[in-house]
Coordinates of C-alpha atoms and ligand atoms in Angstrom, one line a residue:
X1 CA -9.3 21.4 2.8
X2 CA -11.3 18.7 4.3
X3 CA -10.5 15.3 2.6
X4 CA -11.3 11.8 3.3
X5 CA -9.6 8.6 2.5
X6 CA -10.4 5.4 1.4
X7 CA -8.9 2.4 1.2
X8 CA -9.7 -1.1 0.0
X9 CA -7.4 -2.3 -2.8
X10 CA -6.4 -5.5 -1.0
X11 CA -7.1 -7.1 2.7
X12 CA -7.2 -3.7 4.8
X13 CA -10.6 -1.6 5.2
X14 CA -9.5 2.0 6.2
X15 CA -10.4 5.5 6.0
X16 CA -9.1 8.4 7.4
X17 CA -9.8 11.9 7.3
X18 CA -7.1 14.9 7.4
X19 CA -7.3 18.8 7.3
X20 CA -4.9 20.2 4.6
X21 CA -2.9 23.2 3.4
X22 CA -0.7 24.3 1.2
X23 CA 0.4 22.8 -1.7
X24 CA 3.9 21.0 -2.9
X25 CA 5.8 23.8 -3.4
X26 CA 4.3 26.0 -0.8
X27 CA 3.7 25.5 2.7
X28 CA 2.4 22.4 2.9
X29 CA 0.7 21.1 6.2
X30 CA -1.6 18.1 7.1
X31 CA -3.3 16.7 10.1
X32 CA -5.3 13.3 10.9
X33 CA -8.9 14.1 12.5
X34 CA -9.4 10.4 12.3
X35 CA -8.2 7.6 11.1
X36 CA -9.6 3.6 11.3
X37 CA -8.5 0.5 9.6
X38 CA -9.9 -3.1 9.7
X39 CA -7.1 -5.7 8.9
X40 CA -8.6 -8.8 7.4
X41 CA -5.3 -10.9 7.9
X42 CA -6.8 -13.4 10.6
X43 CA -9.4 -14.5 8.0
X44 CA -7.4 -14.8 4.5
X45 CA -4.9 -16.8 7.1
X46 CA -6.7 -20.5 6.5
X47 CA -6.5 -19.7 2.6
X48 CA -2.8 -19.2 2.7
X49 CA -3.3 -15.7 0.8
X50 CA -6.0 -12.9 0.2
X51 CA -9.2 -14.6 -1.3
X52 CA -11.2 -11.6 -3.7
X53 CA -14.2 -12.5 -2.7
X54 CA -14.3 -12.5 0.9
X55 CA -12.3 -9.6 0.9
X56 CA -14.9 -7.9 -1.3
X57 CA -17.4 -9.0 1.3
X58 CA -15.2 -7.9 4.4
X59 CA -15.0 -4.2 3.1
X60 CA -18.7 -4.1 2.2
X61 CA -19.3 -5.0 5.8
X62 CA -17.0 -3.3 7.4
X63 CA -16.6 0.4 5.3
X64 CA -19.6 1.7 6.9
X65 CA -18.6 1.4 10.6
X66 CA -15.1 2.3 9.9
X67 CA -16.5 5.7 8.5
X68 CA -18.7 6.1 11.7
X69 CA -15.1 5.2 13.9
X70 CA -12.8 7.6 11.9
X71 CA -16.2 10.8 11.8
X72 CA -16.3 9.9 15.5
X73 CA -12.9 10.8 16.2
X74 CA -12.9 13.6 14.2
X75 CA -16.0 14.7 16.2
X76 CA -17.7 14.9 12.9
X77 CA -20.9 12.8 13.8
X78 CA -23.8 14.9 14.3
X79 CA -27.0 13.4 14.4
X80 CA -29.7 14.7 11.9
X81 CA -33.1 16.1 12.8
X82 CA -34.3 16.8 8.7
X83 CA -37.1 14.1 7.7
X84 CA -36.7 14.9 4.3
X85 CA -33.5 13.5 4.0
X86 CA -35.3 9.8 2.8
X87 CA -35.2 11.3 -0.9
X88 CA -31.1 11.0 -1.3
X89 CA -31.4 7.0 -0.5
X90 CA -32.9 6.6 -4.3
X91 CA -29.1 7.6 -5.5
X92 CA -27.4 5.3 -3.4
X93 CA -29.7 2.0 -4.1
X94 CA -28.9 3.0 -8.0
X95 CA -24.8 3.3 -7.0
X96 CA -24.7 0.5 -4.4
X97 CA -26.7 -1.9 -6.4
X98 CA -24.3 -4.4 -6.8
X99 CA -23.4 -3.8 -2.9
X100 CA -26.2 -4.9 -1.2
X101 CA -24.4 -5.6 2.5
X102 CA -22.9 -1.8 2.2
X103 CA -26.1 -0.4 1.0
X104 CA -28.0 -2.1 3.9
X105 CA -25.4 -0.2 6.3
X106 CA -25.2 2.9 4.6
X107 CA -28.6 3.7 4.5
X108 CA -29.2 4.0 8.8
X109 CA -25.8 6.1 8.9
X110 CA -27.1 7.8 5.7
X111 CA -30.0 8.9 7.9
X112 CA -29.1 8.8 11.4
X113 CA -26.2 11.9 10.5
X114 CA -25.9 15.1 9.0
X115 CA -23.3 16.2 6.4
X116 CA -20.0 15.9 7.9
X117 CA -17.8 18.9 7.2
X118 CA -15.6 17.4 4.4
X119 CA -14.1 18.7 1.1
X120 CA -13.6 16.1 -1.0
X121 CA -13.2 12.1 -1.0
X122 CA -10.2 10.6 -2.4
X123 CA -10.4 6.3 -3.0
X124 CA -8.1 3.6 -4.4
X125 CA -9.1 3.4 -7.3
X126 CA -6.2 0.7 -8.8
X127 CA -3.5 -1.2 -8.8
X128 CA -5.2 -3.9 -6.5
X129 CA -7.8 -7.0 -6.6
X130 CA -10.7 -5.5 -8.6
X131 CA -13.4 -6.8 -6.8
X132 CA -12.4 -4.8 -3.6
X133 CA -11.3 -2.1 -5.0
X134 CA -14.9 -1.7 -6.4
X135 CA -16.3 -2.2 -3.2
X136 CA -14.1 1.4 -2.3
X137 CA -15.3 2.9 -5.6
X138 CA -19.1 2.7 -5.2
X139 CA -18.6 3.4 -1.6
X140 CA -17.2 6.8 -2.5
X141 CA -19.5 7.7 -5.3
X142 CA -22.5 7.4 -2.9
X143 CA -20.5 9.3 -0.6
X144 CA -20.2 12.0 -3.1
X145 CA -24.3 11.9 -4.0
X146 CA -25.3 11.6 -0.2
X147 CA -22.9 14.4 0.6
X148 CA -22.4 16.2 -2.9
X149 CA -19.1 16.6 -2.8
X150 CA -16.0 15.7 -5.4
X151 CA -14.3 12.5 -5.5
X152 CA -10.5 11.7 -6.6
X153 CA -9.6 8.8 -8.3
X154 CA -5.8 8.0 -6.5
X155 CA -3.3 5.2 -7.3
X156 CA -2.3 3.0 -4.6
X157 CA 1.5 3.0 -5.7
X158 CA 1.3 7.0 -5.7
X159 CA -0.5 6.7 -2.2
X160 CA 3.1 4.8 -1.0
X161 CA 5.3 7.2 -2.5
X162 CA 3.7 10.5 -1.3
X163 CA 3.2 8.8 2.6
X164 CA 7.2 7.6 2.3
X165 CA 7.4 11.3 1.3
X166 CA 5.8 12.4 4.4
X167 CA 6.6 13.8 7.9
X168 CA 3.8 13.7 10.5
X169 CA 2.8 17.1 9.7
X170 CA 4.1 18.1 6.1
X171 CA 6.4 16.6 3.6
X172 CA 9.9 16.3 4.0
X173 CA 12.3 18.8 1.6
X174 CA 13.0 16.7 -1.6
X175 CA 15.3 16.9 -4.2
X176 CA 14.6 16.0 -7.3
X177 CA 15.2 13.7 -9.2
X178 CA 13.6 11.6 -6.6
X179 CA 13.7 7.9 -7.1
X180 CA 11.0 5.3 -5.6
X181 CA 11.6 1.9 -4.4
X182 CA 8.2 0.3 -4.1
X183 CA 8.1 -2.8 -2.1
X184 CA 4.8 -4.6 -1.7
X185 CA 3.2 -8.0 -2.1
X186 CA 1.7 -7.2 -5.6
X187 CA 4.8 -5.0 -6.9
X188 CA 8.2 -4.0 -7.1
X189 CA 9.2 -1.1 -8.9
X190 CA 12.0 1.4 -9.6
X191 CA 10.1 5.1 -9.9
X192 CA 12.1 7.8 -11.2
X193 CA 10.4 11.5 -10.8
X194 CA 12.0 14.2 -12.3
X195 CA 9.3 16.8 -10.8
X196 CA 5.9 16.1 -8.0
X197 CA 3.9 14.0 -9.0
X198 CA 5.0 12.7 -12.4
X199 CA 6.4 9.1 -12.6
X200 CA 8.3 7.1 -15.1
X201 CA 8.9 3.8 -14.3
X202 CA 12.4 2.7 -15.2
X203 CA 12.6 -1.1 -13.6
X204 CA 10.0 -3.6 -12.5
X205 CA 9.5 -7.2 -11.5
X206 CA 9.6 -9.7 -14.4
X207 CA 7.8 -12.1 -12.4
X208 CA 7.3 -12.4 -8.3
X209 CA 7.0 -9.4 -6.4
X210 CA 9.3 -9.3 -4.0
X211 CA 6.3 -9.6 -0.8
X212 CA 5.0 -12.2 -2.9
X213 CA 8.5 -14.2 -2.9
X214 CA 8.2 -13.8 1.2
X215 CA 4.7 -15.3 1.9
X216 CA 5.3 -18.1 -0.6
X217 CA 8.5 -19.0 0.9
X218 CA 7.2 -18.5 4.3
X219 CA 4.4 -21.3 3.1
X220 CA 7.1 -23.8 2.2
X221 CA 9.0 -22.9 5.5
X222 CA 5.0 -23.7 7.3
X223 CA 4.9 -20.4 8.5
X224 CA 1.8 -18.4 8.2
X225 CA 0.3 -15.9 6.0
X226 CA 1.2 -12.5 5.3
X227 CA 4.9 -14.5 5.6
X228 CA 6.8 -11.2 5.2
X229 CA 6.9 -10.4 9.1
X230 CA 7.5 -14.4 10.0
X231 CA 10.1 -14.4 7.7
X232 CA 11.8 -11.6 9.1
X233 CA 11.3 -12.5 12.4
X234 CA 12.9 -15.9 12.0
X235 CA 15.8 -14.3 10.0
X236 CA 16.6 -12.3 12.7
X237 CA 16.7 -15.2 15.2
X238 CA 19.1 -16.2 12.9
X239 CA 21.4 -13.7 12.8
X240 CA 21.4 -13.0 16.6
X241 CA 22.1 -16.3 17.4
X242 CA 25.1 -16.2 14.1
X243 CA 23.6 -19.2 12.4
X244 CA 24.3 -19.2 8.7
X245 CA 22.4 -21.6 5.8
X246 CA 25.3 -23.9 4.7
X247 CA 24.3 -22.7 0.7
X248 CA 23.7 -20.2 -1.1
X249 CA 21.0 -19.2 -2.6
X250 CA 20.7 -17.3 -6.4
X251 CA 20.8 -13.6 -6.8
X252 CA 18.7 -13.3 -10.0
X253 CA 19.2 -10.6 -12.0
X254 CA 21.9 -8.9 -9.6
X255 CA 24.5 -8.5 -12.2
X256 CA 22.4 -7.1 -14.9
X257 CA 22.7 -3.9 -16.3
X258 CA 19.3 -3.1 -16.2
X259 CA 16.7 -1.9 -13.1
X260 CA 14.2 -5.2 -13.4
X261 CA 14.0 -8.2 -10.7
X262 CA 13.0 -12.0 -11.3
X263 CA 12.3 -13.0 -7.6
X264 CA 10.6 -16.5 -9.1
X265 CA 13.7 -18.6 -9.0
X266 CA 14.7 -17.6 -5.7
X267 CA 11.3 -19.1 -4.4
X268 CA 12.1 -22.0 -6.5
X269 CA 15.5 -22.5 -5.5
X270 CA 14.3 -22.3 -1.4
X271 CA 11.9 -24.8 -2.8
X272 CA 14.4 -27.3 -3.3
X273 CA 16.3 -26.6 -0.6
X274 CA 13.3 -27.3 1.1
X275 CA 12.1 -30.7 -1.1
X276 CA 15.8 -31.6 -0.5
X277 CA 15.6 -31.6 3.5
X278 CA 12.2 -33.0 4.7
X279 CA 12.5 -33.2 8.4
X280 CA 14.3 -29.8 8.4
X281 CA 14.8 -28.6 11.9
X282 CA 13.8 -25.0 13.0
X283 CA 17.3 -24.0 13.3
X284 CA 17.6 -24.8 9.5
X285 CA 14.7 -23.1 8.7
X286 CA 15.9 -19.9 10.2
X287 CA 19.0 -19.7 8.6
X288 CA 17.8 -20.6 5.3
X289 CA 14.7 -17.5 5.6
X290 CA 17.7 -15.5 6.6
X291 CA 19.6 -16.1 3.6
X292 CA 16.7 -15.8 1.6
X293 CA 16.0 -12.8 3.4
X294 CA 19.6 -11.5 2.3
X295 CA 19.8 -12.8 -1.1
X296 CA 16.2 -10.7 -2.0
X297 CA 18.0 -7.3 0.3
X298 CA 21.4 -8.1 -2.0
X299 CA 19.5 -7.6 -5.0
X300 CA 16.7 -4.9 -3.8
X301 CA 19.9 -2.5 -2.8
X302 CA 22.5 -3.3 -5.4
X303 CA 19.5 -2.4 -8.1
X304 CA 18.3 0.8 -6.4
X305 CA 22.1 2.1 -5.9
X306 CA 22.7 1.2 -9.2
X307 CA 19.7 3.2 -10.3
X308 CA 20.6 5.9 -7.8
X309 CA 24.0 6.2 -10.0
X310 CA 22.5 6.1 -13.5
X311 CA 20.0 8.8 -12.9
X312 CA 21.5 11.3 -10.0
X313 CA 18.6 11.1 -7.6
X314 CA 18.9 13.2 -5.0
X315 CA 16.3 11.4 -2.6
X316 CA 14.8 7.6 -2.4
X317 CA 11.6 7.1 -1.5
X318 CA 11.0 3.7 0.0
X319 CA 7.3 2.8 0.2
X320 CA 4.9 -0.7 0.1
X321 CA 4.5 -3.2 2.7
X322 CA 7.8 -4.9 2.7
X323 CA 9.7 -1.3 2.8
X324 CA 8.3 -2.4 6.9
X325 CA 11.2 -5.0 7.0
X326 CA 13.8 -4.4 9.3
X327 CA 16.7 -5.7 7.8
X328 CA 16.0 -3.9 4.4
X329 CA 15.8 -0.9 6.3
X330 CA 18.7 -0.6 8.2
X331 CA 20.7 -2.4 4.7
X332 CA 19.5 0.5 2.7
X333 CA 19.9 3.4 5.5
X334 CA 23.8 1.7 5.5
X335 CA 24.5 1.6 2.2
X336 CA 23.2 5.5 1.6
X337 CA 25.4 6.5 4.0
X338 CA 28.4 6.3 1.5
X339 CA 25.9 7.9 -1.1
X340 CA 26.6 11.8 0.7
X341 CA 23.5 13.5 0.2
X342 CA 20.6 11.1 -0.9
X343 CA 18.4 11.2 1.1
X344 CA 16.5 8.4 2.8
X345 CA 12.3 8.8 2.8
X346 CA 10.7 6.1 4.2
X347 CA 7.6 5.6 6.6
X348 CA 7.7 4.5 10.0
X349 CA 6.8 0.6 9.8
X350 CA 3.1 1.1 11.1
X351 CA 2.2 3.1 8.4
X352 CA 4.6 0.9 5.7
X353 CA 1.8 -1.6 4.7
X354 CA -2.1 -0.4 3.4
X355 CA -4.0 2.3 5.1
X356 CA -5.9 5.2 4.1
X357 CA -4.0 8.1 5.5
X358 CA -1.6 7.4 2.3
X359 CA -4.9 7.3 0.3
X360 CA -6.1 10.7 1.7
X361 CA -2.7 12.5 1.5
X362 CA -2.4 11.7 -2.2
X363 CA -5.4 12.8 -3.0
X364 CA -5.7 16.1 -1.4
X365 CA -2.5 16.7 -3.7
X366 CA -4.9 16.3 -6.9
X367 CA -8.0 18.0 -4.9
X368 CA -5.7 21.0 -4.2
X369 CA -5.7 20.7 -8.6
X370 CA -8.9 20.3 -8.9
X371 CA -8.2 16.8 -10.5
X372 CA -11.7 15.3 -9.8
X373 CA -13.1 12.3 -11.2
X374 CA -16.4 12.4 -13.5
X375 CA -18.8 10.0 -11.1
X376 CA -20.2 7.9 -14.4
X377 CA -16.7 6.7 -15.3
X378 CA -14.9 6.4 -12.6
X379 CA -14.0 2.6 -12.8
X380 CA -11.7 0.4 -10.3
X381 CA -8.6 -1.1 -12.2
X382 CA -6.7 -3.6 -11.1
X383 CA -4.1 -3.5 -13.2
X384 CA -3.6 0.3 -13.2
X385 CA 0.0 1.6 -13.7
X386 CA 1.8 4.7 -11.7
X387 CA 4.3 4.6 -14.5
X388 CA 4.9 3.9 -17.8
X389 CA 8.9 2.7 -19.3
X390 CA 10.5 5.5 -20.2
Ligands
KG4_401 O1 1.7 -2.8 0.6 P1 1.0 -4.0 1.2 O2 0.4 -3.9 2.6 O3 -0.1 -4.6 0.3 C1 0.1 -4.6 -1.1 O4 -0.2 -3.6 -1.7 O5 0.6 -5.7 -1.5 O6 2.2 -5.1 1.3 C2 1.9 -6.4 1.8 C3 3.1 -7.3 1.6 C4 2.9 -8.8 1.9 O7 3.5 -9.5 0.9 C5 3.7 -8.9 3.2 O8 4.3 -10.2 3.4 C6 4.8 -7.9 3.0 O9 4.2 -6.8 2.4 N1 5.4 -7.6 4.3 C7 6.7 -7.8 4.6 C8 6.9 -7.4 6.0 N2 5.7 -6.9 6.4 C9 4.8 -7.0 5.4 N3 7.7 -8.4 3.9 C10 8.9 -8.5 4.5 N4 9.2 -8.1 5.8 C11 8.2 -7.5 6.5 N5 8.5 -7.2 7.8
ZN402 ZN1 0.2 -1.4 -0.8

């Protein structure tokens, strides 16, 4: 099966398309005919953080070309020679009609091409900033009229976990249960699934997620945004040059008996560090991002070993943008090497923050079902959940 990808939950336009086989529990097998993503970083930067609307405009104007990159690769662009194709555009201009920039694009590809040989369309359709993740939604529901072919609603989260799950071909073995560490700047969770592709969500952030703690501490440090990598760059100065923060920062929540995370008062307590110190030299700065750097790894891996413990997983999948951190990485690699047997899933860092191959993979797994979404009520939801408490 044919399936295509899209992605535009937060600031990264992408779509890929992969070739598929198999199914969880049989044979599986994947390959990438073409992929192409459009980071919007460079203009969120001035704002400090992603602003809705322009990244509602950004994937209007930039879905269509992306599509033409990623059905170029896949030598899936043939050029069209029937005239009578002009009668599927009155479809699209009712779908697209709050999309007036992706209508405007759509309609020369719409009849400059033929049918590409795809299956079905799978698109973010939630957690993420609503306004984009419409943009994705009606761009895949005149995908499915101009093509006639299904579409499948897919969660972001899920699109994390099964990608984290994945080798470059096929999935890795897994043992069940399997638990999730989802790192990202909008979420940090603690997924237990006792079988594919069901999900109960067992701890969460009770305010900050963890990315979220990293870019606003990287804005009181005056580093750019998305602050995850700066911080983790500086931290690492840090540590190779042995410079240490003279304090300690909080843990929160480290002790507690439960799987949730408060990484508000961490950001807080750089803050006064930071209202403290005014003319704060770049050596300080480094060492205090590496101790927050530590102090948010303490708590991410004593929470998931302790969750590891309570419920016997066998794997852990790690999966969201900041699961592309270095330091957490080779922490959580450590400290499962006393844990004989669990195994580590976790994405190369490339393919750790928002793309559409993640998108496409998840949803062939509900295609191969037959999970298909009815066109007239397929909605984008921000808020959408993976998981509900146990
Ligand atoms: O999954 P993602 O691309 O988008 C969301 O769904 O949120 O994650 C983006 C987040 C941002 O907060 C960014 O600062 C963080 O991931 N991030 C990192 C690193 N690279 C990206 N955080 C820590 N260390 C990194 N190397
Ligand atoms: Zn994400």
């Amino acid at each position: 099966m044919r399936i295509l990808g899209i992605e535009t939950s937060c600031d990264e336009t992408a779509v890929c398309l992969i070739e598929a086989d198999g199914s969880f529990e049989n044979a599986f097998s994947y390959k990438i005919l073409g992929n192409a993503l459009l980071s919007q970083i460079e203009i969120h930067r001035p704002y400090g953080g992603v602003f809705p609307n322009l990244a509602k405009r950004e994937h209007a104007l930039n879905l269509v070309p992306l599509l033409e990159q990623a059905l170029q690769e896949a030598g899936e662009l043939t050029p069209n020679n029937d005239a009578t194709s002009g009668a599927l555009l009155i479809p699209l201009k009712q779908t697209l009609e709050r999309e007036q920039d992706l209508f405007e694009r759509l309609v020369p590809f719409a009849l400059k091409y033929q049918k590409p040989n795809i299956d079905a369309i799978a698109v973010t359709n939630g957690p993420g900033l609503e306004p984009a993740l419409w943009v994705g939604v009606n761009f895949a529901k005149a995908l499915s009229l101009l093509w006639n072919i299904p579409v499948v609603a897919v969660n972001h989260m899920e699109g994390h976990v099964v990608l984290s799950a994945a080798t470059e071909t096929s999935l890795s073995p897994i043992e069940f249960p399997l638990l999730s560490l989802l790192i990202s700047g909008g979420h940090t969770e603690l997924v237990l699934s006792r079988n594919w592709m069901s999900y109960e969500l067992i701890g969460e952030t009770k305010d900050d997620a963890v990315g979220e703690a990293f870019d606003k501490v990287a804005r009181l440090l005056g580093l750019p945004y998305p602050g995850g990598p700066e911080i983790s760059k500086l931290a690492h100065e840090a540590r190779s040059e042995g410079r240490e923060y003279p304090h300690k920062l909080p843990r929160p929540m480290i002790d507690t008996k439960d799987f949730d995370f408060s990484f508000a008062g961490l950001k807080t307590a750089v803050r006064r560090h930071v209202d403290a110190n005014p003319g704060m030299s770049d050596d300080e700065k480094s060492a205090l991002a590496r101790e927050f750097e530590e102090a948010c790894t303490d708590v991410i891996i004593k929470k998931t070993l302790n969750a590891i413990d309570e419920h016997g997983a066998r794997a852990l999948v790690v999966g969201g943008g900041v699961s592309a951190n270095t330091f957490i990485r080779e922490r959580l690699s450590a400290a499962l090497q006393d844990y004989g047997g669990v195994s580590l899933l976790i994405p190369p860092s490339n393919l750790a923050t928002d793309n559409a191959l993640m998108i496409a993979l998840a949803g062939y797994f509900h295609a191969e079902k037959e999970h298909f979404a009815v066109l007239n009520e397929l909605k984008a939801h921000g808020t959408l959940r993976l998981a509900k408490r146990a």
